[in-house]
mmCIF file of C-alpha atoms in Angstrom:
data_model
loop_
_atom_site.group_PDB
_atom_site.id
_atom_site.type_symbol
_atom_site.label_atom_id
_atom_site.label_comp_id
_atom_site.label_asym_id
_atom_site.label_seq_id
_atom_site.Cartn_x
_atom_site.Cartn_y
_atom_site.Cartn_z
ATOM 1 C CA UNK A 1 61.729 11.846 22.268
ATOM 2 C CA UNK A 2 63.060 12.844 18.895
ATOM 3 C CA UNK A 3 61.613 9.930 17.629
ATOM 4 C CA UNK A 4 58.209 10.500 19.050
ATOM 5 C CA UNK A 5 58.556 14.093 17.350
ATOM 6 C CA UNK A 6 58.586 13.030 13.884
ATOM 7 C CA UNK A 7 55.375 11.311 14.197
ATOM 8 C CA UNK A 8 52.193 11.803 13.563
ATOM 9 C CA UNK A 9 48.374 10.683 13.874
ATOM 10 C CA UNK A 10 46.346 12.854 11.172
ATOM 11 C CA UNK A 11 42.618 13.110 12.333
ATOM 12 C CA UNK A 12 41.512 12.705 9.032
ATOM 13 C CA UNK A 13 43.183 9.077 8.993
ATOM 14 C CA UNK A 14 42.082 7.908 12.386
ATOM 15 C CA UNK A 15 38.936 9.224 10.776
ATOM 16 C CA UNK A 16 38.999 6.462 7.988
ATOM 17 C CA UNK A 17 40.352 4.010 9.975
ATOM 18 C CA UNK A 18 37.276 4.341 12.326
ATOM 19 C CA UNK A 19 35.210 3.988 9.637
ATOM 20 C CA UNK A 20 36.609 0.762 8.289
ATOM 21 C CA UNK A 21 35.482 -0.333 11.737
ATOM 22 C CA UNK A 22 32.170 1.154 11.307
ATOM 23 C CA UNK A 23 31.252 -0.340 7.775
ATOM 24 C CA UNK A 24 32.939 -3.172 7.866
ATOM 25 C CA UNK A 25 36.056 -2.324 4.949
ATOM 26 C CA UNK A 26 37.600 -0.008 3.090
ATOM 27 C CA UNK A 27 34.893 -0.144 0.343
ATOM 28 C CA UNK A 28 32.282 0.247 2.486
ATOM 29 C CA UNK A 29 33.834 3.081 4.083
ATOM 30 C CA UNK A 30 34.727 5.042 1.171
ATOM 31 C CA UNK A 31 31.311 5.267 -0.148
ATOM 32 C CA UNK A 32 30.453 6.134 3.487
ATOM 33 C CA UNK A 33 32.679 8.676 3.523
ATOM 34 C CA UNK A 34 32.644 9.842 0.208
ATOM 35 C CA UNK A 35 35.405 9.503 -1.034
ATOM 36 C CA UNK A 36 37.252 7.284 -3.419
ATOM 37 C CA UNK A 37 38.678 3.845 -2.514
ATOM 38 C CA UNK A 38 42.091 4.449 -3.132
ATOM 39 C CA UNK A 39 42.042 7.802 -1.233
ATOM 40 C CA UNK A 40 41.115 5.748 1.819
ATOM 41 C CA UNK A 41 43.641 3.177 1.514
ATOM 42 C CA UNK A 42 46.584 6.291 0.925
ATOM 43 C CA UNK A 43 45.080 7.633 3.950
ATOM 44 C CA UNK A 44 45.750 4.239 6.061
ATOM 45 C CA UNK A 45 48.964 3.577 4.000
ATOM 46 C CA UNK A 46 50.400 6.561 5.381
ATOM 47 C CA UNK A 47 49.305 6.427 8.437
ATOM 48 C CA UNK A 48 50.989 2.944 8.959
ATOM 49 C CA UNK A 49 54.307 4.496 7.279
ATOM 50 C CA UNK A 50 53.899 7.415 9.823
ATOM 51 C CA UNK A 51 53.988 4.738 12.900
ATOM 52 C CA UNK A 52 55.805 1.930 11.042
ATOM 53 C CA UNK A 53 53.410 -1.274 11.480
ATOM 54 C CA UNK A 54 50.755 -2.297 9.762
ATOM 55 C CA UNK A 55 46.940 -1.504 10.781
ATOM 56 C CA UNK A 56 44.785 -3.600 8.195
ATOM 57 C CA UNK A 57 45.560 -7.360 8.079
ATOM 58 C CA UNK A 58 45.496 -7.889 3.753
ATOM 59 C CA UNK A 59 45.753 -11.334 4.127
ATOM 60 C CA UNK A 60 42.427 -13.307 2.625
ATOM 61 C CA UNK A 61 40.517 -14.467 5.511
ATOM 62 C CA UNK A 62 42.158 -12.556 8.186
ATOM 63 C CA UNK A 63 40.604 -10.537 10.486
ATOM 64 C CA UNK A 64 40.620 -6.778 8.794
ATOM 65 C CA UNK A 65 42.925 -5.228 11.584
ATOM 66 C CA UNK A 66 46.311 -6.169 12.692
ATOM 67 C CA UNK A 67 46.717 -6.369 16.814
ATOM 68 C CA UNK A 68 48.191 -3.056 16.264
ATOM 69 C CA UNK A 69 45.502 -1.642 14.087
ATOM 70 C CA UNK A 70 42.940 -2.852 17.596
ATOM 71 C CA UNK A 71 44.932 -1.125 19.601
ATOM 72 C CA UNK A 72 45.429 2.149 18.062
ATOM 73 C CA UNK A 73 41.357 2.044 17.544
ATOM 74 C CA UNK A 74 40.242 1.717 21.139
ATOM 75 C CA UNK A 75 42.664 5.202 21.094
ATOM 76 C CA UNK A 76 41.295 6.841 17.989
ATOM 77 C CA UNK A 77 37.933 6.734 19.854
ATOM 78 C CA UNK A 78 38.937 8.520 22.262
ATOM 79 C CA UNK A 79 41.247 11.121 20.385
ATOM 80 C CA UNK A 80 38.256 11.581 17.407
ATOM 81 C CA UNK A 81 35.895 12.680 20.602
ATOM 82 C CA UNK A 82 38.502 15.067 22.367
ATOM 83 C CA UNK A 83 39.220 16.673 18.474
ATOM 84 C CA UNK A 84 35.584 17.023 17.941
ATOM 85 C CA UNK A 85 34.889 18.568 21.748
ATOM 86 C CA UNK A 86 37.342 20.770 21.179
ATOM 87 C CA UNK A 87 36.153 22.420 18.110
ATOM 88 C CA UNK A 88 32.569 22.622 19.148
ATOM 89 C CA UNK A 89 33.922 24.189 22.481
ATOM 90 C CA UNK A 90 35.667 26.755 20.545
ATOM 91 C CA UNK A 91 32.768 27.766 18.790
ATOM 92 C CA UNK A 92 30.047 27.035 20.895
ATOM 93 C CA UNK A 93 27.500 29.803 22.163
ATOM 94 C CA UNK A 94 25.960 30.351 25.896
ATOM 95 C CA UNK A 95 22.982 28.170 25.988
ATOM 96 C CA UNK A 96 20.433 27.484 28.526
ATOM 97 C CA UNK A 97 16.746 25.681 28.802
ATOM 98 C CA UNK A 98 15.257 22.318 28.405
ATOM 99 C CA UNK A 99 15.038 19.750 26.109
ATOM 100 C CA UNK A 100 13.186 16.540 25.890
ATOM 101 C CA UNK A 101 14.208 14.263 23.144
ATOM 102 C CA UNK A 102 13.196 10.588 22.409
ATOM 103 C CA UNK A 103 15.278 7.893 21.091
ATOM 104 C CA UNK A 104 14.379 4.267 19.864
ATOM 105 C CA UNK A 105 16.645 1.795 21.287
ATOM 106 C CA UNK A 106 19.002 1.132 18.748
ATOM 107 C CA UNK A 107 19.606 5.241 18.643
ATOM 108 C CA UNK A 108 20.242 5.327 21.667
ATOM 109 C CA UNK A 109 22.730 3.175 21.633
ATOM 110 C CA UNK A 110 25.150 4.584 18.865
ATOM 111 C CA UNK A 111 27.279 7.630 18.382
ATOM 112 C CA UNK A 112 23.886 9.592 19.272
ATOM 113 C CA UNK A 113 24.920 9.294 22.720
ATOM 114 C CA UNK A 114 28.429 10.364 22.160
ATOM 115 C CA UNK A 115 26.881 13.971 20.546
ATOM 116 C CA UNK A 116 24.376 14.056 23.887
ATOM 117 C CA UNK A 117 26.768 13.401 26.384
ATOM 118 C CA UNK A 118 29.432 16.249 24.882
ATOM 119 C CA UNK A 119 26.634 18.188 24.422
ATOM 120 C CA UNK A 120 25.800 18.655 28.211
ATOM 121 C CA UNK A 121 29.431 18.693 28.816
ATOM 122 C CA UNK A 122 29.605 21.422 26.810
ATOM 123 C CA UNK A 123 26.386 23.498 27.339
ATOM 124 C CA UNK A 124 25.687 22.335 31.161
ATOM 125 C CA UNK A 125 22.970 25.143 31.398
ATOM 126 C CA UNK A 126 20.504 23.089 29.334
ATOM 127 C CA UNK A 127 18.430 20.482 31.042
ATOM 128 C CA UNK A 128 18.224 17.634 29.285
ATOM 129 C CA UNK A 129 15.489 14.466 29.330
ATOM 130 C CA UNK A 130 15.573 11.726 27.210
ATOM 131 C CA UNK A 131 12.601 8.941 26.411
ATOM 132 C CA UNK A 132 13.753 5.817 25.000
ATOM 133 C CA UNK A 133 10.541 4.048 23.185
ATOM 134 C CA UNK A 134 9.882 2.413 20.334
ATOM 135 C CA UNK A 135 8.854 4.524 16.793
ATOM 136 C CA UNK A 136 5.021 4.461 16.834
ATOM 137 C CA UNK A 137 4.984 6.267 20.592
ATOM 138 C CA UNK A 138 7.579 8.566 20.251
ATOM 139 C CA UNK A 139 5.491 9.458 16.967
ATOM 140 C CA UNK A 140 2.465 10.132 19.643
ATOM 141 C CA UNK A 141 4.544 11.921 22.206
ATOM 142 C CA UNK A 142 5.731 14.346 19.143
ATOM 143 C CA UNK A 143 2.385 14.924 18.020
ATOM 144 C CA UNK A 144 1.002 15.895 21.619
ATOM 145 C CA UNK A 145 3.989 17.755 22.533
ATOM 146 C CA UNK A 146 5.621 16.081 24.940
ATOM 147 C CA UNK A 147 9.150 15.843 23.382
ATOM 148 C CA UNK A 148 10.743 18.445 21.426
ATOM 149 C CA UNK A 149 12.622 15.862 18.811
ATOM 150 C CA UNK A 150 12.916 12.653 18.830
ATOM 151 C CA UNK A 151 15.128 9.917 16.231
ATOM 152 C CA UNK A 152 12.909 7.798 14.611
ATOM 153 C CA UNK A 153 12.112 5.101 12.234
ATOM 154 C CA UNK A 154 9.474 5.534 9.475
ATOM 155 C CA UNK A 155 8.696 3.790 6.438
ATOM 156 C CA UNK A 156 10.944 6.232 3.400
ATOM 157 C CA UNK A 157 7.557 7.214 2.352
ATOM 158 C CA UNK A 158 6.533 9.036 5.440
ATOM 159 C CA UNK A 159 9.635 10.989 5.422
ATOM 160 C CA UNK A 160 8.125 14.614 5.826
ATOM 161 C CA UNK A 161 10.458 17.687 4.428
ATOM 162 C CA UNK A 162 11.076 19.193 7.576
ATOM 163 C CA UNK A 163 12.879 15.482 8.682
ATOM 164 C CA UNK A 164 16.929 15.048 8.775
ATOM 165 C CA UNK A 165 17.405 11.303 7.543
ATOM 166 C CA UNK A 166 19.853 9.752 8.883
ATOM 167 C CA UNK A 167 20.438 6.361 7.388
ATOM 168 C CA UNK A 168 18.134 4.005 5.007
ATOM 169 C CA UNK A 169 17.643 0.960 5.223
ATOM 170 C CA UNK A 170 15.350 -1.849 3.445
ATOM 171 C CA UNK A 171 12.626 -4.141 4.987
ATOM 172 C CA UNK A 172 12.299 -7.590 3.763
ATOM 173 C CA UNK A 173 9.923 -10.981 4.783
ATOM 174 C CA UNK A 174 12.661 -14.062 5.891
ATOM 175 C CA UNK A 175 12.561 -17.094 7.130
ATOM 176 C CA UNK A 176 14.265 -20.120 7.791
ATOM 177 C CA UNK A 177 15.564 -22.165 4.705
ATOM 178 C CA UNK A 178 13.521 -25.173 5.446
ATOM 179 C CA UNK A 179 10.303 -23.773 6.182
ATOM 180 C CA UNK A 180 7.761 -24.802 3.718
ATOM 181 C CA UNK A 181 5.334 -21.667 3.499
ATOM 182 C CA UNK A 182 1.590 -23.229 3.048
ATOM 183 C CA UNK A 183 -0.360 -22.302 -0.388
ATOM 184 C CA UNK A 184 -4.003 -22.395 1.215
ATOM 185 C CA UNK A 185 -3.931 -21.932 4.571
ATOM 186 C CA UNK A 186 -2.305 -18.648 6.469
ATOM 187 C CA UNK A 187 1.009 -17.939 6.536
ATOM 188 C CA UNK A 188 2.675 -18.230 10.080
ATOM 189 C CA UNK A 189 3.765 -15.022 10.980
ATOM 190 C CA UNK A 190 6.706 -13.671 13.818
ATOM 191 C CA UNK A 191 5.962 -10.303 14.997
ATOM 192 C CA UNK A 192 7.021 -7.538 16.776
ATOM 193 C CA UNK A 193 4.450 -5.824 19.372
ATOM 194 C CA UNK A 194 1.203 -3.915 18.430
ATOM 195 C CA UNK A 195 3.778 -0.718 19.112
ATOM 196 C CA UNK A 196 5.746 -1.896 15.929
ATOM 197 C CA UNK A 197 4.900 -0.085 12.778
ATOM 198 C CA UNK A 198 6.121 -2.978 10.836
ATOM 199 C CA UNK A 199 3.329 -5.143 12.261
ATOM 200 C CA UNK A 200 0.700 -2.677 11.733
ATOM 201 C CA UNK A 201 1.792 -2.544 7.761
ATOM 202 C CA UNK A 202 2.161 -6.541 7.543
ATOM 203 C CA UNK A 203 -1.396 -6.873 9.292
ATOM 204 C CA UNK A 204 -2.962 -4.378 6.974
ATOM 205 C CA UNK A 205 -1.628 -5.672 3.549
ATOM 206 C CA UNK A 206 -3.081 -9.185 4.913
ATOM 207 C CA UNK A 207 -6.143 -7.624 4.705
ATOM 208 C CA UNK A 208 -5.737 -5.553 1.887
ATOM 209 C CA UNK A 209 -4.050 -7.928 -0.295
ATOM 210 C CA UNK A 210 -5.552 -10.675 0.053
ATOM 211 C CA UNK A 211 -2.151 -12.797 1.860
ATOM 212 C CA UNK A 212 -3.519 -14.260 5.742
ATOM 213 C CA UNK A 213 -1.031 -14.006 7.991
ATOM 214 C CA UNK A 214 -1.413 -16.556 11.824
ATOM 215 C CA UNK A 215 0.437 -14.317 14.214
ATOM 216 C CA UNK A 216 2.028 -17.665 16.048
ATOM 217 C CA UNK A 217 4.978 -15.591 17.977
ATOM 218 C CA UNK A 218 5.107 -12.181 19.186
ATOM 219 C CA UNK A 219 8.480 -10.147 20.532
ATOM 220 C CA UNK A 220 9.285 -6.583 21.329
ATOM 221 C CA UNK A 221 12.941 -7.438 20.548
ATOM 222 C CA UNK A 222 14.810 -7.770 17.518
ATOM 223 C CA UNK A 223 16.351 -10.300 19.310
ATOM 224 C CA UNK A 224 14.063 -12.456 19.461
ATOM 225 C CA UNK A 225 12.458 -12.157 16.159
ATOM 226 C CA UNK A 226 16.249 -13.168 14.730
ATOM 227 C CA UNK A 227 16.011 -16.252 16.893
ATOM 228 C CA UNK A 228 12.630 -17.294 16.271
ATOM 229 C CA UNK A 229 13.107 -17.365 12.347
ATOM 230 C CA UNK A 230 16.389 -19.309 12.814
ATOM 231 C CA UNK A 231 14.241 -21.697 14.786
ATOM 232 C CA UNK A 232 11.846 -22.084 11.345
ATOM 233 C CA UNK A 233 8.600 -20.918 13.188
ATOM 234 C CA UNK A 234 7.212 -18.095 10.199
ATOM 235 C CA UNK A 235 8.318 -15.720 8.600
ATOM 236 C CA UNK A 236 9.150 -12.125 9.927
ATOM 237 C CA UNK A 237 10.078 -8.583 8.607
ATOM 238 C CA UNK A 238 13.308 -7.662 9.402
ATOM 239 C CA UNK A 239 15.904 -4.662 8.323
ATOM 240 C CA UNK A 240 18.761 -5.393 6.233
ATOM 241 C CA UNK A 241 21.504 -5.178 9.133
ATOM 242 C CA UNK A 242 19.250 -7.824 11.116
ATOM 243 C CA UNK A 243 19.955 -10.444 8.537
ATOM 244 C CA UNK A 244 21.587 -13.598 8.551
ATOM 245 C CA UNK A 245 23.547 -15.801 6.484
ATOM 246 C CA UNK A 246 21.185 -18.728 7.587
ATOM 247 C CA UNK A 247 18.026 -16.909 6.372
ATOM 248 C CA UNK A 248 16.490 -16.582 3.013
ATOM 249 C CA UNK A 249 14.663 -13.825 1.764
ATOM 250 C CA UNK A 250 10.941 -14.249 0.725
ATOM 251 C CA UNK A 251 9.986 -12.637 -2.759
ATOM 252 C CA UNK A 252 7.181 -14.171 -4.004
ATOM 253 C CA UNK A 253 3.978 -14.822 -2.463
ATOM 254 C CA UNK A 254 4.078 -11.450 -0.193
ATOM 255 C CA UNK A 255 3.812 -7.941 -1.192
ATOM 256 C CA UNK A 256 7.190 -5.639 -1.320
ATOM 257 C CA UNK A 257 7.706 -3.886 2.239
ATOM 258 C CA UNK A 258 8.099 -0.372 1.752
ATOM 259 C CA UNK A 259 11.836 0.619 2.565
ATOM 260 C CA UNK A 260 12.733 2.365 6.128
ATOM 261 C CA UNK A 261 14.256 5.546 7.018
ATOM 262 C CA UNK A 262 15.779 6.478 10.583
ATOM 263 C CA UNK A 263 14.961 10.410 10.745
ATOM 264 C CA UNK A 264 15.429 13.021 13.121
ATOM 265 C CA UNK A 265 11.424 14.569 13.725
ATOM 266 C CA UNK A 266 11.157 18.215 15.536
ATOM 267 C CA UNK A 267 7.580 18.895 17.142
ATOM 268 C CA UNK A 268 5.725 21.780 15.815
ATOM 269 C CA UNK A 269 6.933 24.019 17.970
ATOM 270 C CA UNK A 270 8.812 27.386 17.908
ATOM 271 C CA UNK A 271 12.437 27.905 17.199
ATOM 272 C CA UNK A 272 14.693 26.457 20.040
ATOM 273 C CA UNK A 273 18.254 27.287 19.812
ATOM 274 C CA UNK A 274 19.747 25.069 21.877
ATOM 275 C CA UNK A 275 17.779 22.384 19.977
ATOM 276 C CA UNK A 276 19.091 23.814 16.534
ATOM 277 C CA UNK A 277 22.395 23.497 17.999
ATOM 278 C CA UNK A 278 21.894 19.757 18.950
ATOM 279 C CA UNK A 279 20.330 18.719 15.915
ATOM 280 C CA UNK A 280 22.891 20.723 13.667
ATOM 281 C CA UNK A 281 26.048 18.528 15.997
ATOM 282 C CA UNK A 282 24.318 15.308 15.311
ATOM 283 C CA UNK A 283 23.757 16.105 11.467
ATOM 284 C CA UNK A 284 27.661 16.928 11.364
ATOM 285 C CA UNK A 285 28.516 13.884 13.377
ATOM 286 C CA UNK A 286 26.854 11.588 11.359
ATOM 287 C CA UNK A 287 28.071 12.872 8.007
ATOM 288 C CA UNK A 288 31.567 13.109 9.378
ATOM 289 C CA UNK A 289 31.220 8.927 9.303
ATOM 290 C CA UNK A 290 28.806 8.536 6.132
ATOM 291 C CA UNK A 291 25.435 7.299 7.965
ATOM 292 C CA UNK A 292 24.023 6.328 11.149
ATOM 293 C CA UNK A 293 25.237 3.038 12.108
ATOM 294 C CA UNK A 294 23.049 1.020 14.684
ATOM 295 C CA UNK A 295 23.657 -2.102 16.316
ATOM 296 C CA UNK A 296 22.867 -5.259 14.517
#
């Protein structure tokens, strides 16, 4: 027990090492986080002197953590979520209503639903509906009033002053290595549905700019887009974190996609305080871990 006593897991450093998870390394996570490099690694260095084993493998080619750094993750989860529970509970205010919010699906799917679900845990007097769609309709459903915020994506120049942005991200044409792209005839294209943004803005420059694109595959999912240019049948636009070692980027021939912005959007409606409070525990959230991070 004495033993036990004398040690300690610092939030801050489960923190960090959560993030190395997150962004992939320590680099990465330091610019996520803010903070320098070498304050990150003194942050896991003592952490691992505080339970005396290592948590990062440092050995080139190695996984980046140690069994024991996996284990003490699937904890730090759960510890990070208590810690941050526990603070909001302290401070939170009596709160009742409804809210309907809208979520693309790789929102929905992040530490978004981590804030909701502690959010109705914590204020169980607000009625809460959620809409998963894709961008272009939950853009609609805002506009008409159905949905009192939703998390979006929008090309960076759309970004209107009243949105939160919550990560950036770049758009760029791919295809397989191996596909020859055709100088005089149109350019085969993989898309995404006619609720896709992205396709609307490819479609238009075709016309505008004078590139033809053949629309030979169509796909709602990112999924399938991925597999479709790894199969060499056109070229597609896809976000940085849906690229693959195999592709190659396309940068002449087609015009510069405008880069992307995932953005929390409020209707135009009056002030809702338990929809300030949401928003202002998803803006902390996200900052506490440098960035929205969505699945790949």
């Amino acid at each position: 027990m004495n033993e036990l006593n004398g040690r300690r897991l610092e939030i801050d450093a489960l923190r960090a090492l959560w993030a190395i998870r997150q962004h992939g390394g320590i680099t990465r996570a330091a610019d996520a986080l803010g903070l320098s490099q070498s304050a990150v690694s003194r942050k896991i260095r003592r952490l691992e002197t505080n339970l005396d084993c290592e948590l990062l493998s440092r050995k080139p080619g190695a996984p980046v953590f140690t069994v024991a750094g996996e284990d003490l993750l699937s904890y730090a989860a759960r510890i990070l979520v208590l810690h941050d529970e526990a603070l909001s509970s302290l401070s939170k205010t009596a709160l009742a209503g409804r809210l309907a919010l809208g979520f693309t699906e790789d929102t929905a799917c992040t530490d978004i639903a981590r804030v909701l679900g502690r959010f109705r845990r914590l204020h169980p007097q607000v009625a809460v509906r959620t809409k998963v769609r894709m961008s272009l309709l939950l853009r609609a459903m805002l506009e008409r009033g159905e949905l009192d915020a939703a998390i979006i994506q929008v090309f960076a120049h759309d970004v209107r002053p009243t949105d939160i942005v919550l990560l950036r991200e770049c758009l760029h044409w791919v295809k397989h290595p191996e596909l020859a792209l055709p100088r005089s005839e149109p350019i085969p294209f993989l898309s995404f549905d006619n609720d896709c943004f992205y396709r609307q803005w490819a479609l238009d420059i075709g016309q505008d700019g004078g590139v033809a694109l053949d629309t030979v595959f169509e796909c709602s999912s990112a999924a399938g887009i991925v597999s479709a240019v790894n199969s060499g049948l056109g070229v597609a636009l896809l976000s940085d974190r849906h690229l693959r070692p195999d592709m190659q980027v396309v940068t002449d021939g087609l015009p510069q996609p405008p880069a992307l912005a995932y953005v929390i959007r409020r209707a135009r409606k009056g002030r809702n305080p338990a929809l300030d409070t949401l928003v202002a525990e998803i803006e902390t959230e996200i900052s506490r871990y440098g960035g929205l991070v969505l699945a790949g």
